[in-house]
Amino acid sequence: MNILILGSGGREHSFAWAVMQNPKCHTLIAAPGNAGISQIATCVDIDIEDGNAVADLANEKSIDFVIIGPEAPLAAGVADTLRARGIPVFGPSKQAAQLETSKSFTKEICMAAGVPTAPAKHFLDPSHAKAFLAEGTYPIVIKADGLAAGKGVVVASDTATALTAIDKIFDDPSNRHTGVLIEDYIEGQEVSYFILCDGETILPIGTAQDHKRIGDGDTGPNTGGMGAYSPAPVLTPNLEKEVLNRIISPTIAEMYRRGTPYQGVLYAGLMIRNAKPFLIEYNARFGDPEAQVLMMRLGAQAFDLFHAVVEKRLCETRVNWADDHALTVVLATKGYPGEFQKGSEIKRLEDVKESSLQMCFHAGTREQNGKYFTNGGRVLNATARGSSLQEARDSAYKIIESIDWPDGIYRQDIGWRALK
Ligand code: AMP
Ligand code: GLY
């Protein structure tokens, strides 16, 4: 099959790496891709939020299957356009992707389906939102209702911080018609849970834990994610059953009942408090860097699973799990998630021995005349698999030692919660 992957991050490099190993894959194209993806696929620079441009490319290249990586094309309805034009696509419809793109929609689904989540109130008027703060208990969580590229959530420990957060959300014109959610803070341990769904059947494909803060010991500002590991032992088999029965299944059933069945990967951000799971948020895509550890563990079968979703064959599909662990460490540019410079050279990348046990996935990279340069905040993902988490961790950090990039920063403590 000729396969097209949309996106340019480490997540999409890990898809490309897994898909290429599958014998069903004949040609691989990525749009726009990055320097790592270009080693195994042809990269084409188009606007991936323009459904017709994507469909035109797919027709021109005789593409049989499209995999959508990030949320922006889902929010723009690219999956709908591709389906309407007869092109098989792994990714939910715009309406189903509202589970990620509208937090108030998700709260409403949770109410209707009885899914445990933090109680929240939605405001379109900033003065009403601010007045509501007087009744709140702290910490309190302030969220932009729409997509905010991971920057729309503030956990406020006092009224002044909450007021500033509300002002900041309404300062952005794109938030004015979607508004703000104010919700109760849930204390606990976070875990990411991933399932595939073909509209009806649910197939769990693993757990992971992200490390959102920039600094060791979970300190400093939030980032897109500085490292991840899978599986995450905090989600015990009993808890997983509860997550499926009380959170995932009712959500999928409610989406089906409304005539907007969910097809694709659903990523549930959960909080475990006193051995009970609560839904914090849904994403309509894989996490980045969580995808990198899931792809490391799934390998070539990842494509068979995506294919089964699109052909609605999940009820006859199984995941072949090895008893393994994977861990990824994100290398970012000095200054990230604040201001940073692009264009510093990364040397000795070729010294990384790539195998089914270790990969250095690229995120913000660019290649020029055989040399690699940085092209973003999160740049590389040193990713490894092992029979224990410690083994995977040791291998991932060894990958970093072999790379020569003085401008790179990374956390030293990825996996600490599971290893402590
Ligand atoms: P989100 O973008 O919804 O994932 O939120 C970003 C981060 O804010 C989450 O990963 C949590 O760490 C935190 N967060 C969001 N909602 C809550 C909540 N109700 N209680 C505690 N922490 C939360
Ligand atoms: N790593 C968090 C996310 O992809 O949303």
PDB file of C-alpha atoms in Angstrom, residues 114-351:
ATOM      1  CA  GLY A 114     -21.929   9.452  33.699  1.00  0.00           C
ATOM      2  CA  VAL A 115     -18.153   9.635  33.247  1.00  0.00           C
ATOM      3  CA  PRO A 116     -16.257  10.638  36.413  1.00  0.00           C
ATOM      4  CA  THR A 117     -14.532  13.983  35.816  1.00  0.00           C
ATOM      5  CA  ALA A 118     -13.937  17.273  37.632  1.00  0.00           C
ATOM      6  CA  PRO A 119     -17.108  19.388  37.941  1.00  0.00           C
ATOM      7  CA  ALA A 120     -16.778  22.477  35.735  1.00  0.00           C
ATOM      8  CA  LYS A 121     -18.634  25.614  34.714  1.00  0.00           C
ATOM      9  CA  HIS A 122     -18.436  27.208  31.270  1.00  0.00           C
ATOM     10  CA  PHE A 123     -18.403  31.000  30.775  1.00  0.00           C
ATOM     11  CA  LEU A 124     -18.523  33.105  27.623  1.00  0.00           C
ATOM     12  CA  ASP A 125     -18.442  36.352  29.592  1.00  0.00           C
ATOM     13  CA  PRO A 126     -15.193  37.095  31.478  1.00  0.00           C
ATOM     14  CA  SER A 127     -16.964  39.124  34.188  1.00  0.00           C
ATOM     15  CA  HIS A 128     -19.246  36.159  35.009  1.00  0.00           C
ATOM     16  CA  ALA A 129     -16.210  33.870  35.102  1.00  0.00           C
ATOM     17  CA  LYS A 130     -14.441  36.236  37.494  1.00  0.00           C
ATOM     18  CA  ALA A 131     -17.505  36.591  39.725  1.00  0.00           C
ATOM     19  CA  PHE A 132     -17.691  32.779  39.976  1.00  0.00           C
ATOM     20  CA  LEU A 133     -14.147  32.700  41.418  1.00  0.00           C
ATOM     21  CA  ALA A 134     -15.488  34.140  44.666  1.00  0.00           C
ATOM     22  CA  GLU A 135     -17.284  30.822  45.276  1.00  0.00           C
ATOM     23  CA  GLY A 136     -14.294  28.672  44.292  1.00  0.00           C
ATOM     24  CA  THR A 137     -11.922  26.649  46.450  1.00  0.00           C
ATOM     25  CA  TYR A 138      -8.211  26.692  45.615  1.00  0.00           C
ATOM     26  CA  PRO A 139      -6.298  25.407  43.752  1.00  0.00           C
ATOM     27  CA  ILE A 140      -8.759  25.861  40.903  1.00  0.00           C
ATOM     28  CA  VAL A 141      -8.272  25.017  37.220  1.00  0.00           C
ATOM     29  CA  ILE A 142      -8.819  27.612  34.457  1.00  0.00           C
ATOM     30  CA  LYS A 143      -9.048  26.256  30.902  1.00  0.00           C
ATOM     31  CA  ALA A 144      -9.557  27.854  27.514  1.00  0.00           C
ATOM     32  CA  ASP A 145     -12.462  25.929  25.989  1.00  0.00           C
ATOM     33  CA  GLY A 146     -10.972  25.547  22.515  1.00  0.00           C
ATOM     34  CA  LEU A 147      -7.700  24.123  21.197  1.00  0.00           C
ATOM     35  CA  ALA A 148      -4.754  25.968  22.732  1.00  0.00           C
ATOM     36  CA  ALA A 149      -1.753  23.858  21.709  1.00  0.00           C
ATOM     37  CA  GLY A 150      -1.235  22.659  25.275  1.00  0.00           C
ATOM     38  CA  LYS A 151      -1.042  26.217  26.613  1.00  0.00           C
ATOM     39  CA  GLY A 152      -4.666  26.736  27.607  1.00  0.00           C
ATOM     40  CA  VAL A 153      -4.643  25.363  31.167  1.00  0.00           C
ATOM     41  CA  VAL A 154      -3.626  27.115  34.382  1.00  0.00           C
ATOM     42  CA  VAL A 155      -3.796  25.481  37.793  1.00  0.00           C
ATOM     43  CA  ALA A 156      -4.266  28.592  39.968  1.00  0.00           C
ATOM     44  CA  SER A 157      -3.414  28.463  43.651  1.00  0.00           C
ATOM     45  CA  ASP A 158      -4.942  31.876  44.414  1.00  0.00           C
ATOM     46  CA  THR A 159      -7.534  34.348  43.088  1.00  0.00           C
ATOM     47  CA  ALA A 160      -4.960  36.724  41.570  1.00  0.00           C
ATOM     48  CA  THR A 161      -3.482  33.937  39.411  1.00  0.00           C
ATOM     49  CA  ALA A 162      -6.958  32.777  38.390  1.00  0.00           C
ATOM     50  CA  LEU A 163      -8.011  36.323  37.404  1.00  0.00           C
ATOM     51  CA  THR A 164      -4.861  36.786  35.298  1.00  0.00           C
ATOM     52  CA  ALA A 165      -5.478  33.427  33.619  1.00  0.00           C
ATOM     53  CA  ILE A 166      -9.042  34.439  32.679  1.00  0.00           C
ATOM     54  CA  ASP A 167      -7.811  37.776  31.259  1.00  0.00           C
ATOM     55  CA  LYS A 168      -5.119  36.019  29.244  1.00  0.00           C
ATOM     56  CA  ILE A 169      -7.637  33.620  27.719  1.00  0.00           C
ATOM     57  CA  PHE A 170     -10.026  36.415  26.697  1.00  0.00           C
ATOM     58  CA  ASP A 171      -7.124  38.557  25.383  1.00  0.00           C
ATOM     59  CA  ASP A 172      -6.774  35.984  22.608  1.00  0.00           C
ATOM     60  CA  PRO A 173      -9.508  36.751  20.039  1.00  0.00           C
ATOM     61  CA  SER A 174      -9.766  33.078  19.037  1.00  0.00           C
ATOM     62  CA  ASN A 175     -10.984  32.257  22.568  1.00  0.00           C
ATOM     63  CA  ARG A 176     -13.717  34.924  22.757  1.00  0.00           C
ATOM     64  CA  HIS A 177     -16.464  32.887  21.149  1.00  0.00           C
ATOM     65  CA  THR A 178     -15.491  29.609  22.906  1.00  0.00           C
ATOM     66  CA  GLY A 179     -14.880  31.033  26.388  1.00  0.00           C
ATOM     67  CA  VAL A 180     -13.436  29.533  29.526  1.00  0.00           C
ATOM     68  CA  LEU A 181     -14.017  26.547  31.794  1.00  0.00           C
ATOM     69  CA  ILE A 182     -13.451  26.782  35.527  1.00  0.00           C
ATOM     70  CA  GLU A 183     -13.110  23.386  37.120  1.00  0.00           C
ATOM     71  CA  ASP A 184     -12.310  21.716  40.404  1.00  0.00           C
ATOM     72  CA  TYR A 185      -8.743  20.629  40.962  1.00  0.00           C
ATOM     73  CA  ILE A 186      -8.226  16.885  41.306  1.00  0.00           C
ATOM     74  CA  GLU A 187      -5.136  15.870  43.221  1.00  0.00           C
ATOM     75  CA  GLY A 188      -3.518  12.627  42.139  1.00  0.00           C
ATOM     76  CA  GLN A 189      -1.175  10.873  39.746  1.00  0.00           C
ATOM     77  CA  GLU A 190      -1.609  11.440  35.996  1.00  0.00           C
ATOM     78  CA  VAL A 191      -1.552   8.666  33.452  1.00  0.00           C
ATOM     79  CA  SER A 192      -2.298   8.497  29.730  1.00  0.00           C
ATOM     80  CA  TYR A 193      -4.463   5.697  28.388  1.00  0.00           C
ATOM     81  CA  PHE A 194      -4.785   4.891  24.687  1.00  0.00           C
ATOM     82  CA  ILE A 195      -7.483   2.958  22.896  1.00  0.00           C
ATOM     83  CA  LEU A 196      -8.362   2.408  19.255  1.00  0.00           C
ATOM     84  CA  CYS A 197     -11.989   2.522  18.194  1.00  0.00           C
ATOM     85  CA  ASP A 198     -13.630   1.777  14.857  1.00  0.00           C
ATOM     86  CA  GLY A 199     -16.876   3.451  15.880  1.00  0.00           C
ATOM     87  CA  GLU A 200     -18.090   0.571  18.043  1.00  0.00           C
ATOM     88  CA  THR A 201     -15.325  -1.806  19.139  1.00  0.00           C
ATOM     89  CA  ILE A 202     -12.702  -0.599  21.618  1.00  0.00           C
ATOM     90  CA  LEU A 203      -9.161  -1.997  21.617  1.00  0.00           C
ATOM     91  CA  PRO A 204      -6.768  -0.835  24.368  1.00  0.00           C
ATOM     92  CA  ILE A 205      -3.262  -0.185  23.054  1.00  0.00           C
ATOM     93  CA  GLY A 206      -1.357   0.766  26.134  1.00  0.00           C
ATOM     94  CA  THR A 207      -0.610   3.157  28.932  1.00  0.00           C
ATOM     95  CA  ALA A 208       2.098   5.791  29.216  1.00  0.00           C
ATOM     96  CA  GLN A 209       3.209   8.539  31.528  1.00  0.00           C
ATOM     97  CA  ASP A 210       4.357  11.887  30.175  1.00  0.00           C
ATOM     98  CA  HIS A 211       6.651  14.408  31.938  1.00  0.00           C
ATOM     99  CA  LYS A 212       5.104  17.802  31.216  1.00  0.00           C
ATOM    100  CA  ARG A 213       7.396  20.165  33.152  1.00  0.00           C
ATOM    101  CA  ILE A 214      10.707  21.294  31.721  1.00  0.00           C
ATOM    102  CA  GLY A 215      12.792  20.572  34.833  1.00  0.00           C
ATOM    103  CA  ASP A 216      13.879  17.556  36.866  1.00  0.00           C
ATOM    104  CA  GLY A 217      11.565  16.706  39.749  1.00  0.00           C
ATOM    105  CA  ASP A 218       8.612  18.089  37.722  1.00  0.00           C
ATOM    106  CA  THR A 219       9.613  21.723  38.188  1.00  0.00           C
ATOM    107  CA  GLY A 220       9.409  24.796  35.940  1.00  0.00           C
ATOM    108  CA  PRO A 221       6.971  25.638  33.172  1.00  0.00           C
ATOM    109  CA  ASN A 222       4.791  23.184  31.228  1.00  0.00           C
ATOM    110  CA  THR A 223       6.005  21.903  27.866  1.00  0.00           C
ATOM    111  CA  GLY A 224       4.561  19.679  25.159  1.00  0.00           C
ATOM    112  CA  GLY A 225       6.167  16.757  27.033  1.00  0.00           C
ATOM    113  CA  MET A 226       9.811  16.074  27.937  1.00  0.00           C
ATOM    114  CA  GLY A 227       9.760  12.286  28.067  1.00  0.00           C
ATOM    115  CA  ALA A 228       7.512   9.280  28.501  1.00  0.00           C
ATOM    116  CA  TYR A 229       7.508   5.607  29.326  1.00  0.00           C
ATOM    117  CA  SER A 230       5.164   2.699  28.735  1.00  0.00           C
ATOM    118  CA  PRO A 231       3.596   0.786  30.385  1.00  0.00           C
ATOM    119  CA  ALA A 232       2.710   3.003  33.358  1.00  0.00           C
ATOM    120  CA  PRO A 233       2.349   0.740  36.427  1.00  0.00           C
ATOM    121  CA  VAL A 234       0.055   3.242  38.188  1.00  0.00           C
ATOM    122  CA  LEU A 235      -2.748   1.930  35.965  1.00  0.00           C
ATOM    123  CA  THR A 236      -3.124  -1.511  37.527  1.00  0.00           C
ATOM    124  CA  PRO A 237      -5.243  -4.164  35.739  1.00  0.00           C
ATOM    125  CA  ASN A 238      -8.161  -3.459  38.106  1.00  0.00           C
ATOM    126  CA  LEU A 239      -7.965   0.282  37.523  1.00  0.00           C
ATOM    127  CA  GLU A 240      -7.769  -0.305  33.777  1.00  0.00           C
ATOM    128  CA  LYS A 241     -11.026  -2.284  33.939  1.00  0.00           C
ATOM    129  CA  GLU A 242     -12.634   0.584  35.765  1.00  0.00           C
ATOM    130  CA  VAL A 243     -11.336   3.101  33.209  1.00  0.00           C
ATOM    131  CA  LEU A 244     -12.780   1.014  30.384  1.00  0.00           C
ATOM    132  CA  ASN A 245     -16.143   0.446  32.084  1.00  0.00           C
ATOM    133  CA  ARG A 246     -16.737   3.865  33.611  1.00  0.00           C
ATOM    134  CA  ILE A 247     -14.909   6.241  31.238  1.00  0.00           C
ATOM    135  CA  ILE A 248     -14.073   4.863  27.787  1.00  0.00           C
ATOM    136  CA  SER A 249     -17.059   2.598  26.998  1.00  0.00           C
ATOM    137  CA  PRO A 250     -19.741   5.108  28.070  1.00  0.00           C
ATOM    138  CA  THR A 251     -18.028   7.846  26.028  1.00  0.00           C
ATOM    139  CA  ILE A 252     -17.798   5.713  22.887  1.00  0.00           C
ATOM    140  CA  ALA A 253     -21.423   4.568  23.325  1.00  0.00           C
ATOM    141  CA  GLU A 254     -22.609   8.166  23.751  1.00  0.00           C
ATOM    142  CA  MET A 255     -20.750   9.283  20.603  1.00  0.00           C
ATOM    143  CA  TYR A 256     -22.307   6.384  18.692  1.00  0.00           C
ATOM    144  CA  ARG A 257     -25.778   7.182  20.045  1.00  0.00           C
ATOM    145  CA  ARG A 258     -25.460  10.790  18.837  1.00  0.00           C
ATOM    146  CA  GLY A 259     -24.671   9.662  15.308  1.00  0.00           C
ATOM    147  CA  THR A 260     -21.046  10.832  15.523  1.00  0.00           C
ATOM    148  CA  PRO A 261     -19.194   7.538  16.058  1.00  0.00           C
ATOM    149  CA  TYR A 262     -15.568   7.811  17.142  1.00  0.00           C
ATOM    150  CA  GLN A 263     -13.070   6.279  14.745  1.00  0.00           C
ATOM    151  CA  GLY A 264      -9.349   6.536  15.433  1.00  0.00           C
ATOM    152  CA  VAL A 265      -7.151   6.640  18.499  1.00  0.00           C
ATOM    153  CA  LEU A 266      -8.590   8.105  21.687  1.00  0.00           C
ATOM    154  CA  TYR A 267      -6.092   9.312  24.266  1.00  0.00           C
ATOM    155  CA  ALA A 268      -7.543   9.743  27.742  1.00  0.00           C
ATOM    156  CA  GLY A 269      -5.624  11.933  30.181  1.00  0.00           C
ATOM    157  CA  LEU A 270      -6.556  10.486  33.579  1.00  0.00           C
ATOM    158  CA  MET A 271      -5.970  11.426  37.183  1.00  0.00           C
ATOM    159  CA  ILE A 272      -5.864   8.613  39.746  1.00  0.00           C
ATOM    160  CA  ARG A 273      -7.075   9.834  43.137  1.00  0.00           C
ATOM    161  CA  ASN A 274      -7.491   7.405  46.059  1.00  0.00           C
ATOM    162  CA  ALA A 275      -7.407   4.473  43.607  1.00  0.00           C
ATOM    163  CA  LYS A 276     -10.251   5.953  41.529  1.00  0.00           C
ATOM    164  CA  PRO A 277      -9.820   7.192  37.946  1.00  0.00           C
ATOM    165  CA  PHE A 278     -11.093  10.596  36.772  1.00  0.00           C
ATOM    166  CA  LEU A 279     -11.065  11.916  33.231  1.00  0.00           C
ATOM    167  CA  ILE A 280      -9.001  15.114  32.911  1.00  0.00           C
ATOM    168  CA  GLU A 281      -9.192  15.439  29.148  1.00  0.00           C
ATOM    169  CA  TYR A 282      -9.497  13.547  25.882  1.00  0.00           C
ATOM    170  CA  ASN A 283      -7.252  13.948  22.866  1.00  0.00           C
ATOM    171  CA  ALA A 284      -8.332  12.752  19.439  1.00  0.00           C
ATOM    172  CA  ARG A 285      -4.782  11.739  18.464  1.00  0.00           C
ATOM    173  CA  PHE A 286      -1.708  10.073  19.909  1.00  0.00           C
ATOM    174  CA  GLY A 287       0.347  12.039  22.438  1.00  0.00           C
ATOM    175  CA  ASP A 288       3.796  13.294  21.612  1.00  0.00           C
ATOM    176  CA  PRO A 289       6.107  11.873  23.076  1.00  0.00           C
ATOM    177  CA  GLU A 290       3.749   9.071  24.228  1.00  0.00           C
ATOM    178  CA  ALA A 291       3.380   7.772  20.650  1.00  0.00           C
ATOM    179  CA  GLN A 292       7.130   7.202  20.457  1.00  0.00           C
ATOM    180  CA  VAL A 293       7.092   4.673  23.309  1.00  0.00           C
ATOM    181  CA  LEU A 294       3.866   3.030  22.108  1.00  0.00           C
ATOM    182  CA  MET A 295       5.233   2.641  18.554  1.00  0.00           C
ATOM    183  CA  MET A 296       8.501   1.244  19.962  1.00  0.00           C
ATOM    184  CA  ARG A 297       6.466  -1.452  21.717  1.00  0.00           C
ATOM    185  CA  LEU A 298       3.953  -2.137  18.923  1.00  0.00           C
ATOM    186  CA  GLY A 299       6.408  -2.059  15.995  1.00  0.00           C
ATOM    187  CA  ALA A 300       5.136  -3.158  12.573  1.00  0.00           C
ATOM    188  CA  GLN A 301       1.729  -4.315  13.882  1.00  0.00           C
ATOM    189  CA  ALA A 302       0.793  -0.664  14.550  1.00  0.00           C
ATOM    190  CA  PHE A 303      -0.167  -0.314  10.898  1.00  0.00           C
ATOM    191  CA  ASP A 304      -2.319  -3.485  10.952  1.00  0.00           C
ATOM    192  CA  LEU A 305      -4.179  -1.998  13.917  1.00  0.00           C
ATOM    193  CA  PHE A 306      -4.759   1.354  12.178  1.00  0.00           C
ATOM    194  CA  HIS A 307      -5.909  -0.544   9.089  1.00  0.00           C
ATOM    195  CA  ALA A 308      -8.367  -2.599  11.160  1.00  0.00           C
ATOM    196  CA  VAL A 309      -9.829   0.623  12.603  1.00  0.00           C
ATOM    197  CA  VAL A 310     -10.500   2.047   9.147  1.00  0.00           C
ATOM    198  CA  GLU A 311     -11.940  -1.248   7.844  1.00  0.00           C
ATOM    199  CA  LYS A 312     -14.046  -1.620  11.022  1.00  0.00           C
ATOM    200  CA  ARG A 313     -12.456  -4.997  11.848  1.00  0.00           C
ATOM    201  CA  LEU A 314     -11.309  -4.259  15.406  1.00  0.00           C
ATOM    202  CA  CYS A 315     -13.622  -6.929  16.891  1.00  0.00           C
ATOM    203  CA  GLU A 316     -11.470  -9.592  15.227  1.00  0.00           C
ATOM    204  CA  THR A 317      -8.132  -7.899  15.984  1.00  0.00           C
ATOM    205  CA  ARG A 318      -5.697  -8.523  18.849  1.00  0.00           C
ATOM    206  CA  VAL A 319      -2.539  -6.749  19.966  1.00  0.00           C
ATOM    207  CA  ASN A 320       0.514  -8.996  20.313  1.00  0.00           C
ATOM    208  CA  TRP A 321       2.162  -7.630  23.413  1.00  0.00           C
ATOM    209  CA  ALA A 322       5.698  -8.515  24.378  1.00  0.00           C
ATOM    210  CA  ASP A 323       6.541  -8.300  28.070  1.00  0.00           C
ATOM    211  CA  ASP A 324       8.569  -5.154  27.425  1.00  0.00           C
ATOM    212  CA  HIS A 325       9.043  -1.542  28.445  1.00  0.00           C
ATOM    213  CA  ALA A 326       9.915   1.550  26.439  1.00  0.00           C
ATOM    214  CA  LEU A 327      11.165   4.963  27.471  1.00  0.00           C
ATOM    215  CA  THR A 328      11.866   8.144  25.534  1.00  0.00           C
ATOM    216  CA  VAL A 329      13.847  11.230  26.540  1.00  0.00           C
ATOM    217  CA  VAL A 330      13.125  14.481  24.693  1.00  0.00           C
ATOM    218  CA  LEU A 331      16.102  16.650  23.733  1.00  0.00           C
ATOM    219  CA  ALA A 332      15.024  20.258  23.432  1.00  0.00           C
ATOM    220  CA  THR A 333      16.729  23.497  22.457  1.00  0.00           C
ATOM    221  CA  LYS A 334      18.120  25.620  25.311  1.00  0.00           C
ATOM    222  CA  GLY A 335      15.433  28.216  26.153  1.00  0.00           C
ATOM    223  CA  TYR A 336      12.427  25.981  25.343  1.00  0.00           C
ATOM    224  CA  PRO A 337       9.512  26.318  26.228  1.00  0.00           C
ATOM    225  CA  GLY A 338      10.361  30.048  26.206  1.00  0.00           C
ATOM    226  CA  GLU A 339      12.340  31.839  23.504  1.00  0.00           C
ATOM    227  CA  PHE A 340      14.933  29.781  21.672  1.00  0.00           C
ATOM    228  CA  GLN A 341      17.034  29.960  18.531  1.00  0.00           C
ATOM    229  CA  LYS A 342      16.801  27.617  15.575  1.00  0.00           C
ATOM    230  CA  GLY A 343      19.614  26.435  13.331  1.00  0.00           C
ATOM    231  CA  SER A 344      22.292  24.996  15.620  1.00  0.00           C
ATOM    232  CA  GLU A 345      24.071  21.949  14.189  1.00  0.00           C
ATOM    233  CA  ILE A 346      23.550  18.483  15.668  1.00  0.00           C
ATOM    234  CA  LYS A 347      26.585  16.251  15.126  1.00  0.00           C
ATOM    235  CA  ARG A 348      27.305  12.525  15.320  1.00  0.00           C
ATOM    236  CA  LEU A 349      23.647  11.558  14.837  1.00  0.00           C
ATOM    237  CA  GLU A 350      24.918   8.815  12.539  1.00  0.00           C
ATOM    238  CA  ASP A 351      26.691   7.218  15.540  1.00  0.00           C
TER     239      ASP A 351
END
